[in-house]
Structures are given as C-alpha cells and as structure tokens.
CSV table of C-alpha atoms and ligand atoms in Angstrom, one decimal:
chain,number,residue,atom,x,y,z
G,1,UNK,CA,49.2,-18.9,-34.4
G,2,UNK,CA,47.7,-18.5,-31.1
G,3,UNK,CA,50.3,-18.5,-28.1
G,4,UNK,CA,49.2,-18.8,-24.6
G,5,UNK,CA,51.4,-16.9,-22.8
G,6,UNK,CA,51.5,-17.7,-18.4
G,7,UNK,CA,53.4,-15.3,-16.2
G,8,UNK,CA,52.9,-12.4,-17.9
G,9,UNK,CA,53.5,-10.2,-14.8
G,10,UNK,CA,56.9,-11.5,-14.1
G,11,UNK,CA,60.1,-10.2,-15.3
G,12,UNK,CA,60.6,-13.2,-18.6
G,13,UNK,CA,56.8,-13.4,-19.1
G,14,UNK,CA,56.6,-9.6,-19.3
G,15,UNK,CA,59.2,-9.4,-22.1
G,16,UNK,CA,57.6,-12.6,-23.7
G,17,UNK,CA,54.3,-10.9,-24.2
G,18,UNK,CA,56.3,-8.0,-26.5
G,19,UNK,CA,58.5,-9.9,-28.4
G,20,UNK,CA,56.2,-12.7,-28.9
G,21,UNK,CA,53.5,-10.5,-30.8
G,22,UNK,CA,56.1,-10.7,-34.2
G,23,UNK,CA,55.4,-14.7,-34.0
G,24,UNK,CA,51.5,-14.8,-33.7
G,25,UNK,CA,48.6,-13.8,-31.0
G,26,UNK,CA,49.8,-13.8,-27.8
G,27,UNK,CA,47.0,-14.9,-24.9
G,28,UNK,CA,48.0,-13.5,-21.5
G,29,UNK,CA,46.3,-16.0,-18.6
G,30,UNK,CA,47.1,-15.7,-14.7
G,31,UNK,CA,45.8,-15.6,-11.6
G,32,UNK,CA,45.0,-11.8,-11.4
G,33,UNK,CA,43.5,-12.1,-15.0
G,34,UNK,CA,39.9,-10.3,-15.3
G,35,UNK,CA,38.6,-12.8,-17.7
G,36,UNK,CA,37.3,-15.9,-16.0
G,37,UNK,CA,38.3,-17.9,-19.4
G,38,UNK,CA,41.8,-16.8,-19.0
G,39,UNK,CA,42.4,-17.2,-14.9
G,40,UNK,CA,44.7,-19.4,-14.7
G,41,UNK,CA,46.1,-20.4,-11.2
G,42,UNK,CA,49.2,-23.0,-11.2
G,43,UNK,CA,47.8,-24.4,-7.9
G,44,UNK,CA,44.9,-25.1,-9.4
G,45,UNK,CA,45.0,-28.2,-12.5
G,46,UNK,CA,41.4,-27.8,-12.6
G,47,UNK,CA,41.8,-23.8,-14.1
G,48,UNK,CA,44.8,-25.0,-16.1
G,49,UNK,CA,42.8,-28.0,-17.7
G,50,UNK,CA,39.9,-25.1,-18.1
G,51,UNK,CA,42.0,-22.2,-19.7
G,52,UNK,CA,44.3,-24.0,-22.0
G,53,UNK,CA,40.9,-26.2,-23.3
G,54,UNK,CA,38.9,-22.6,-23.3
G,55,UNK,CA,41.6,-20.6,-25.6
G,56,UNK,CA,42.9,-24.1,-27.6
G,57,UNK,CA,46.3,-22.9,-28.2
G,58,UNK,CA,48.7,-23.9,-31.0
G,59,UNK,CA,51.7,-23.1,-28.1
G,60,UNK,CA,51.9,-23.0,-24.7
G,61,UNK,CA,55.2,-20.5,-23.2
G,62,UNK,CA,55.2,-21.0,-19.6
G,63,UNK,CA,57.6,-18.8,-17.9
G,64,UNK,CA,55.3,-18.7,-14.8
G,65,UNK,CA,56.9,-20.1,-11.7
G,66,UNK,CA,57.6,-20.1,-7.8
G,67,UNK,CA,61.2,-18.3,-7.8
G,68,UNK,CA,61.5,-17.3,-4.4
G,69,UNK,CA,64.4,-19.9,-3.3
G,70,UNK,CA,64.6,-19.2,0.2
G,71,UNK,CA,60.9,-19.2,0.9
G,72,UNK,CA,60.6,-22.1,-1.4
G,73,UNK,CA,62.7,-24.1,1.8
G,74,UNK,CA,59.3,-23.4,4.4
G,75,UNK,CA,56.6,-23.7,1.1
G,76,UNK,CA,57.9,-27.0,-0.6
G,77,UNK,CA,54.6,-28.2,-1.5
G,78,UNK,CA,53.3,-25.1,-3.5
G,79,UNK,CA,57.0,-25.0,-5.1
G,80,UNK,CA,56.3,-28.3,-6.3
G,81,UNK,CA,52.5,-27.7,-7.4
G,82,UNK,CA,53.8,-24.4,-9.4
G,83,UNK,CA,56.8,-26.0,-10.6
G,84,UNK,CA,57.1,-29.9,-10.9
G,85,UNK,CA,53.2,-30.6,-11.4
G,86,UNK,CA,51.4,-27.8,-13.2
G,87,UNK,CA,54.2,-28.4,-16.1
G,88,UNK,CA,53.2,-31.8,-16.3
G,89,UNK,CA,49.1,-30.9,-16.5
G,90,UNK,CA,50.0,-28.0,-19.0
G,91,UNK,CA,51.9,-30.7,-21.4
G,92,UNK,CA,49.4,-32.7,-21.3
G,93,UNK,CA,46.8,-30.3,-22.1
G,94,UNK,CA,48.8,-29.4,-25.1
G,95,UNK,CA,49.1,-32.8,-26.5
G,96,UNK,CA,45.6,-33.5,-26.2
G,97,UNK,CA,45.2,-30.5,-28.2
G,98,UNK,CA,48.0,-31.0,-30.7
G,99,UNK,CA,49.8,-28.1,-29.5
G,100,UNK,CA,53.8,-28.0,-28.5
G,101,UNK,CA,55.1,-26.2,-25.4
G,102,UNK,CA,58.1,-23.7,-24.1
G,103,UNK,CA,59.0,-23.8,-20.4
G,104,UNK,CA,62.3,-22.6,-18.6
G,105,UNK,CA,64.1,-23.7,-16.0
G,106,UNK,CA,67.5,-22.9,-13.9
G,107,UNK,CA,71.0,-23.5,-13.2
G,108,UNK,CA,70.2,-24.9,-9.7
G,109,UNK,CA,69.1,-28.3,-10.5
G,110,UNK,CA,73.4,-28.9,-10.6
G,111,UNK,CA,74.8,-29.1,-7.1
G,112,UNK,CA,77.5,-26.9,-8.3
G,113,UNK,CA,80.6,-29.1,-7.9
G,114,UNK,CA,81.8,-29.0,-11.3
G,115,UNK,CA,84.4,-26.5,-12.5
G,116,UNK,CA,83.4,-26.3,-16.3
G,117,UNK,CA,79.9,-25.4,-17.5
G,118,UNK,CA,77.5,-28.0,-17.0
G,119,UNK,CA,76.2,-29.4,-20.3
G,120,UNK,CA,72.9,-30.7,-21.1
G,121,UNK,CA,74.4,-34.3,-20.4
G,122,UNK,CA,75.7,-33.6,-17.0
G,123,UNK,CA,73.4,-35.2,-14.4
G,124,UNK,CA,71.5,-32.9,-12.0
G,125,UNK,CA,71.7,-33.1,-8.3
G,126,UNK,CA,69.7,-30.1,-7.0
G,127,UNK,CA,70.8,-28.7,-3.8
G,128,UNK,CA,67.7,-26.8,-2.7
G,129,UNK,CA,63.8,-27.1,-3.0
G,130,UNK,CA,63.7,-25.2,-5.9
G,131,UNK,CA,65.7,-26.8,-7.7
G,132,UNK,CA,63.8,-30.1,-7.0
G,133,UNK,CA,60.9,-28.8,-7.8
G,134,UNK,CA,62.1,-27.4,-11.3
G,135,UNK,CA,63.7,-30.2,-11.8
G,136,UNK,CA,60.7,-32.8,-12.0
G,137,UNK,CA,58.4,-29.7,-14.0
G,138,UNK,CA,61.4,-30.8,-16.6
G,139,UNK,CA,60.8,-34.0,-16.1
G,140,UNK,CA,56.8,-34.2,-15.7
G,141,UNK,CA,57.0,-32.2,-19.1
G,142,UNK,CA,59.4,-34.8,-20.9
G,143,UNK,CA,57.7,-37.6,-19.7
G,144,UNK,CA,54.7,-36.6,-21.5
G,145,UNK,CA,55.7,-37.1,-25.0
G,146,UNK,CA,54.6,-33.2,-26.4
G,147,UNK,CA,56.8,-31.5,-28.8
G,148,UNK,CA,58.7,-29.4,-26.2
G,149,UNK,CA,61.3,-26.8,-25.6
G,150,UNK,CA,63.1,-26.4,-22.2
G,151,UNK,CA,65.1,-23.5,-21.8
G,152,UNK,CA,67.6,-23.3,-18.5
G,153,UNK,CA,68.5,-19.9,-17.8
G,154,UNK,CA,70.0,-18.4,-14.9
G,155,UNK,CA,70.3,-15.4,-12.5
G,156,UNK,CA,67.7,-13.1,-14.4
G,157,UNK,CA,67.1,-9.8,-14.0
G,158,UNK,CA,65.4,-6.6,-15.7
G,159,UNK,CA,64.1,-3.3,-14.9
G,160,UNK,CA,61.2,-4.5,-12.7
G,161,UNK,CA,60.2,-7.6,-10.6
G,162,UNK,CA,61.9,-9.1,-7.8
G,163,UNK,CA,65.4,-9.4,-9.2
G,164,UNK,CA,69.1,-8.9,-7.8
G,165,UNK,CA,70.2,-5.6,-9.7
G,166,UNK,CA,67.2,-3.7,-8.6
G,167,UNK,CA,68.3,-5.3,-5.0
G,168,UNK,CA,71.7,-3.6,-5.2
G,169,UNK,CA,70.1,-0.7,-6.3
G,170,UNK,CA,67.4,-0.3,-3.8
G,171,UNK,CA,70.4,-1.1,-1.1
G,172,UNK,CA,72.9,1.2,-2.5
G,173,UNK,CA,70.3,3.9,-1.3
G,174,UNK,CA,69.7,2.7,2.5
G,175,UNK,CA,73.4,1.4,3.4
G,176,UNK,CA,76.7,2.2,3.4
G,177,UNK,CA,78.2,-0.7,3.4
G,178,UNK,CA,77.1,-4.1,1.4
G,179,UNK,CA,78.8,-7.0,1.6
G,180,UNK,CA,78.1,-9.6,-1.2
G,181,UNK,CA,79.2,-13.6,-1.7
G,182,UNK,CA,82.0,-13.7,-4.1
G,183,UNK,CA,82.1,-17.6,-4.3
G,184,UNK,CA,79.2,-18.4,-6.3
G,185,UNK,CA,80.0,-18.5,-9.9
G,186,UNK,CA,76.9,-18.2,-12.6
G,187,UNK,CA,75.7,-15.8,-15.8
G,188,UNK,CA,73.6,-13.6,-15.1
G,189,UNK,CA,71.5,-13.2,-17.7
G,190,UNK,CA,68.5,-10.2,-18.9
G,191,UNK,CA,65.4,-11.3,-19.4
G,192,UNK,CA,65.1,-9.2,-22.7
G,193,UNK,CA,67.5,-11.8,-24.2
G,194,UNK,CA,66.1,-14.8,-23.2
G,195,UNK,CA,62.6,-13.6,-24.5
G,196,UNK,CA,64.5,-12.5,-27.6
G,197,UNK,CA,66.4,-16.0,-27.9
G,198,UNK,CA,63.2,-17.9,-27.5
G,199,UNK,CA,61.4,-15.4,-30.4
G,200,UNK,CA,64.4,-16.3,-32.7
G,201,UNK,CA,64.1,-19.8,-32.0
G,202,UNK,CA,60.8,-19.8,-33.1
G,203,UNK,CA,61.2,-17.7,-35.8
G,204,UNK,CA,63.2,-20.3,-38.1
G,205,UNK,CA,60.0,-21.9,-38.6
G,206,UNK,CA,57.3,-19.7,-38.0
G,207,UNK,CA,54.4,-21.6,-40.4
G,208,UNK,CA,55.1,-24.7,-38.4
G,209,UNK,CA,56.6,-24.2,-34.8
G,210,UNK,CA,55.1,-28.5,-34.0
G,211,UNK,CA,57.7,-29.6,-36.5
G,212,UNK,CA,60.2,-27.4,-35.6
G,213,UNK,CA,60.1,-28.5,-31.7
G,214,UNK,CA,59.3,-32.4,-33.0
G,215,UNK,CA,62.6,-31.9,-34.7
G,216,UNK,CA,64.6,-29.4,-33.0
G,217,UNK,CA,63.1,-29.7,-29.4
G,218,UNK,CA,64.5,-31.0,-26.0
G,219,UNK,CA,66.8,-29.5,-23.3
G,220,UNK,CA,68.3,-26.9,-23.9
G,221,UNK,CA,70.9,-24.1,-21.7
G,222,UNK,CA,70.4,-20.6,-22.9
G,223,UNK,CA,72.3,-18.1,-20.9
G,224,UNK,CA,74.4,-15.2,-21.6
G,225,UNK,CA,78.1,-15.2,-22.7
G,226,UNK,CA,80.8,-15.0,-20.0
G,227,UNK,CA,80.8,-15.4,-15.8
G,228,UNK,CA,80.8,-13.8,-12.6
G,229,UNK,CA,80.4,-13.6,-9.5
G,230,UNK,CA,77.3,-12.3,-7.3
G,231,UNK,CA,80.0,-9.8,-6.1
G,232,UNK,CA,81.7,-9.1,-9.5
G,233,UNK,CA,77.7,-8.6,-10.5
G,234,UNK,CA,77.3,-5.9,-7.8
G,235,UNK,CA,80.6,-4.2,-8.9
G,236,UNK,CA,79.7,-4.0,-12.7
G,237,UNK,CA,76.3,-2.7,-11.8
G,238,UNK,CA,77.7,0.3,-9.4
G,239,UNK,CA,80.2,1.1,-11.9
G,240,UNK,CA,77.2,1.5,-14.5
G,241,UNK,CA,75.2,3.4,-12.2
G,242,UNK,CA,75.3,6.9,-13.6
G,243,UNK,CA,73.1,8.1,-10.5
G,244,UNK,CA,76.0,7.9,-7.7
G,245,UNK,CA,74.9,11.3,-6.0
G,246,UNK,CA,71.9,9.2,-4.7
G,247,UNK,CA,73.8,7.0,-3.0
G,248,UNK,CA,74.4,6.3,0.1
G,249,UNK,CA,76.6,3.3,-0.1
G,250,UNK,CA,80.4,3.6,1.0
G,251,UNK,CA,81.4,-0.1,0.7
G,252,UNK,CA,80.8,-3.2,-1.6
G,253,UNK,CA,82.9,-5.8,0.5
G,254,UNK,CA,83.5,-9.6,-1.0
G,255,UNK,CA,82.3,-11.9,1.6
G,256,UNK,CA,82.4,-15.7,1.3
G,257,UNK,CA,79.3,-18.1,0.8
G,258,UNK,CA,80.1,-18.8,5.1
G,259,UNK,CA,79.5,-15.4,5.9
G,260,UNK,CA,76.2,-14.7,4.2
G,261,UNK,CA,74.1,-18.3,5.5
G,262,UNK,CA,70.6,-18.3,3.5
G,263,UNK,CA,67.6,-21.6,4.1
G,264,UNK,CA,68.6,-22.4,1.0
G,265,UNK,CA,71.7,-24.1,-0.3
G,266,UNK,CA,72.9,-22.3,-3.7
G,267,UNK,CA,75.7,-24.0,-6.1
G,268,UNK,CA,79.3,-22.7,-5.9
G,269,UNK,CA,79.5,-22.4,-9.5
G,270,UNK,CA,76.3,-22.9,-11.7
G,271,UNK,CA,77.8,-22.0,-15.2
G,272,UNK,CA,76.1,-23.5,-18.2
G,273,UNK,CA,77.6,-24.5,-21.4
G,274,UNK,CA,75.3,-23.1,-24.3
G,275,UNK,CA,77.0,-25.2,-27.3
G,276,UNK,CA,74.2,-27.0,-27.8
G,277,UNK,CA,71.9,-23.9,-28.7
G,278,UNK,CA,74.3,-22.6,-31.0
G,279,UNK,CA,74.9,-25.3,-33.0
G,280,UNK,CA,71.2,-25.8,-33.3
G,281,UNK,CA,70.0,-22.8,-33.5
G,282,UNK,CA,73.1,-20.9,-34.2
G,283,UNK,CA,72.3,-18.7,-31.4
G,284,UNK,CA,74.5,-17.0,-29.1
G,285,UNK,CA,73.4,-14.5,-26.1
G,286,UNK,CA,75.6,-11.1,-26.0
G,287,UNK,CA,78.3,-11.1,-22.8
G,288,UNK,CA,76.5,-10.6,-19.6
G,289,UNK,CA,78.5,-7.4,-19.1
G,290,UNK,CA,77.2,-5.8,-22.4
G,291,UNK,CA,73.6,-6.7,-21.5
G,292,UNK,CA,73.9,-5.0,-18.5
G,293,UNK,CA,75.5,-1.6,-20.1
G,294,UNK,CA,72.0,-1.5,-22.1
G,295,UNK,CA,70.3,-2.1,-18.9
G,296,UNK,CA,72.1,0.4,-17.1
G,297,UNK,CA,71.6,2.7,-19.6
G,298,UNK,CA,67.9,2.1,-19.0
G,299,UNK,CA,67.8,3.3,-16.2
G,300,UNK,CA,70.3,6.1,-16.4
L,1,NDP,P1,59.2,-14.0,-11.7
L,1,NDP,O1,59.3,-14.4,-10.3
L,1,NDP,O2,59.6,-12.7,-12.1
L,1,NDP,O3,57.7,-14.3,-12.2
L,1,NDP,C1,57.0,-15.4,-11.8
L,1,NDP,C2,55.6,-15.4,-12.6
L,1,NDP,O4,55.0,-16.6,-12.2
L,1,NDP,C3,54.7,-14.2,-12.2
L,1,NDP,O5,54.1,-13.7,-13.3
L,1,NDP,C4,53.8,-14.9,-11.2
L,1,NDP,O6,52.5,-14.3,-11.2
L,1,NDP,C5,53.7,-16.3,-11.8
L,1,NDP,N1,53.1,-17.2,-10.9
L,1,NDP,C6,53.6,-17.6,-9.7
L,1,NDP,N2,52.8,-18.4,-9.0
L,1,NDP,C7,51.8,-18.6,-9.9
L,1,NDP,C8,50.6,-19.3,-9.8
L,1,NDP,N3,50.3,-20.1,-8.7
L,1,NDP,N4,49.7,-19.3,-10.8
L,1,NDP,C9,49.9,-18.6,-11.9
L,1,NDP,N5,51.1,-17.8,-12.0
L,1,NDP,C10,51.9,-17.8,-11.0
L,1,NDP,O7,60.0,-15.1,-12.6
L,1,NDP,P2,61.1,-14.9,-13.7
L,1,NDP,O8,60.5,-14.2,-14.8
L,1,NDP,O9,62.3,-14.4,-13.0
L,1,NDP,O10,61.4,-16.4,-14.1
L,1,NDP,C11,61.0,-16.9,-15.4
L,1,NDP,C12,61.5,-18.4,-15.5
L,1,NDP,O11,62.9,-18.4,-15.4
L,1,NDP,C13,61.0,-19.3,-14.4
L,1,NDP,O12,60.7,-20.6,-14.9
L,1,NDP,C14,62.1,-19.4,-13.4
L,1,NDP,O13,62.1,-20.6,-12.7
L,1,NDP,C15,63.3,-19.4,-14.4
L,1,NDP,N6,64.5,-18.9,-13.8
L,1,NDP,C16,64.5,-17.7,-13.1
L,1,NDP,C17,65.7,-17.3,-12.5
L,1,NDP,C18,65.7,-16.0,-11.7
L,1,NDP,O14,66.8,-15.6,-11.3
L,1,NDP,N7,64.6,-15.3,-11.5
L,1,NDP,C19,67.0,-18.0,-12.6
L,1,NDP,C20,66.8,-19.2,-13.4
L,1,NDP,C21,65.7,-19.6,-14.0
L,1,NDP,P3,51.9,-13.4,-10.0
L,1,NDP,O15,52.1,-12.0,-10.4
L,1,NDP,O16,50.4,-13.7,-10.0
L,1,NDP,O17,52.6,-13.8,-8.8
C-alpha cells in the first residue's frame, strides 16, 4: 500500500513517517522536499493536484497544517488555504483516484462553554481563526464524499517542534519566575500516541484500509486519558524534569486566562469525549500524565 504522508517535518507527521512504515510505503511530500514530484506546497492546489496524481496513492495522512493560533489572527487567509481548502483539494484528489484519506484536527473548533467533554455530536462554535479554518478543512473533506478519517486531537507535544513542553523547558532556563493560565482545561496529548492510535486503527484491516474507512470512517476525538490545566501541565513537567541544576526558574505561579491576554481567543475547557473511538476501535490513549513520564524520561 502506498501512503502519502504531508507534514513530515512537524511533530505528528514526524512520528507518522516511523510508525506508518509497519502498514505499507510511506511517501514523504512537502514544501522543502528535493524531489519536484513530491513538492507539495498547501498554498498551492496546483502542486497538490500534481503530487498526489504523480505518486497515485492508495492513502492520503495529512497531518500538515498552519498551527500557529496567535499568528493565525493577522494571516487568516493562508490559515484557511492550509487548513479549510487544501483538505478539500487533497479529498478530492483521492477520490478521483480511489484512494481514502486521514486528516486531524483540534479541540478549538468548541467555544469551550461546556463543562463535560464535547462529543462528536456537540456542535462547534470556534472561537478563534484557527479554529475556523480547521473547522471547514473538516468540512471541505466531508463534503467530498471520500472514505475518510478525521482525527481531533489536542494540545500536542513531543521532543521537537514548536510545542508547549519544550516552551516550559526552554523558559525554565532564562526566568525565574513563570506564570501560566490555570483556567483552560484540555488533554494534552503526545504525538507518539496519536501516530500510534492512527497505525492501530489502520491495522485492523490492513489488506483493505477503503473498506475499513467506508465502514468505520467519520469523526472521530482521539486524545489522551485524563485533564489538566496549562498550569497543572507545567507543574507535571518540572516535577519530571530530572535536570533541575539547569534551571534557573524560582517560580511557576497560576495566573488566570485575564492575566495572560493572547490575539487569539482559546476555550476555557476544550476536553474531548473519546467513547466513540473505543467502542469502534476499542482504542484507548494512556493518561496524559503517563505519556509524559515516558517523555520525560526522554529527555532525562
Ligand atoms: P506542526 O506545526 O508541528 O507541523 C505542521 C506541519 O505542516 C509541518 O510539517 C509544516 O511543514 C507543514 N506545513 C505548514 N504549512 C505548509 C504548507 N503551506 N505546505 C505544506 N506543508 C505545510 O503541527 P502538529 O504536528 O503539531 O499538528 C498535527 C495536526 O494536529 C494538525 O492538523 C494540527 O492542526 C492538529 N492539532 C495540533 C495541535 C497542537 O497543539 N500542535 C492541537 C490540536 C490539533 P514546514 O516544515 O514546511 O513548515
């Protein structure tokens, strides 16, 4: 089976490209790619149309996206051609060529009012241009008609990329003090596991992932176990962090969402309800806190 793999370079694509080689031969494209057959620029439907017709893939994983929330506020346009339109040009690629497709999205296309996980039913209302944006990729991907996966995850991290842990830790080093919103309620969530999730997935029918999505596929939220806060995040990793000497930090104060104003909006409490993936797939993500110990112990 070949698997065109986008956003190989960021922290889920990364883990994507390893896993994925169990399940069949995985086809990095990109911007920065070398090979002009496999440049593939999410501005760009033109080099989309190109690649995918070029490598003629049996599955298309896009984890590639515009993730920067705050800048996404100034740049709503190329949020939108990244996320709401190049998902739509990429399904429709695929079902031209009979192929099915795997594409994630996030916990901020719910405005956050709710006080009990938000299930697949529960009617977004993004609060920021992000979450716009990833919200119509979901729905320019649906509309379609392709045998489909989409997989909401939220607050990822790993050991590289752009990511909130390696934030705290880069911080930790510079400041003695860090003060960190403690009234924003999510899971956050390794990217290992979610690449690990998706592999599983699409190992109970390996021979014949098109049936499996035409029967299985849809929405789906696939996060890990458990609930924090950004704060309680910070705390866990500190306590992890076996290289205290290093540090310069003093402090990890609890501030309120008030305090800490960002250009863009973010949802009080962004908890998703993953019942749906484990009675499909009988899957279930390890605790947040337990991923993190491996993590930790990473970088230890
Ligand atoms: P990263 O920001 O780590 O990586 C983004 C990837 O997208 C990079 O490989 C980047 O490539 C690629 N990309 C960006 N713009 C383009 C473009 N114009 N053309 C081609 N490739 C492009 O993202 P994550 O791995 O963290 O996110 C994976 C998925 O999970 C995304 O769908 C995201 O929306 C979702 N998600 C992420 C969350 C998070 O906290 N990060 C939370 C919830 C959901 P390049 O190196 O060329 O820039």
């Amino acid at each position: 089976m070949k698997i065109l793999l986008t956003g190989v370079t960021g922290q889920l694509g990364w883990e994507l490209q390893r896993t994925l080689m169990t399940i069949g031969e995985v086809i990095p494209v990109g911007r920065s790619v070398n090979n002009p057959n496999l440049q593939m620029d999410l501005t760009q439907l033109d080099t989309i149309r190109r690649t995918i017709r070029e490598v003629r893939p049996d599955l298309i994983i896009n984890p590639a996206a515009y993730t920067a929330v705050d800048k996404a506020e100034k740049e709503p346009e190329l949020a939108m051609a990244i996320n709401g339109i190049a998902p739509g040009a990429i399904a429709e690629e695929a079902k031209r060529l009979g192929a099915a497709v795997i594409h994630y999205s996030t916990d901020y296309v719910f405005d956050g009012n709710k006080n009990t996980a938000y299930t697949e039913q529960d009617q977004p209302n993004p609060q920021n241009i992000y979450g716009k944006t990833k919200l119509a990729g979901e729905q320019a991907i649906a509309s379609v008609g392709v045998p489909h996966l989409i997989l909401r995850t939220s607050w990822v991290y790993s050991l590289q990329g752009k990511n909130f842990l390696l934030t705290m830790l880069k911080l930790a080093q510079e400041r003695e003090e860090i003060r960190v919103v403690d009234d924003q309620i999510g899971a956050p969530t390794w990217s290992r596991m979610i690449a690990e999730a998706t592999a599983q997935i699409l190992s109970q029918n390996p021979q014949n992932i098109y049936e499996l999505l035409v029967s299985k596929g849809g929405l789906y939220h696939l996060t890990a176990s458990g609930q924090t806060s950004w704060y309680g995040f910070a705390k866990t990793i500190f306590e992890l962090d076996d290289r205290k000497s290093d540090r310069k930090l003093q402090r990890l104060t609890a501030i309120t969402s008030k305090e800490y104003p960002t250009p863009a909006s973010r949802p009080a409490y962004s908890l998703l309800d993953n019942q749906k993936l484990s009675t499909t797939f009988g899957l279930i993500l390890p605790d947040w806190e337990r991923s993190l110990e491996l993590v930790m112990a990473f970088n230890n």
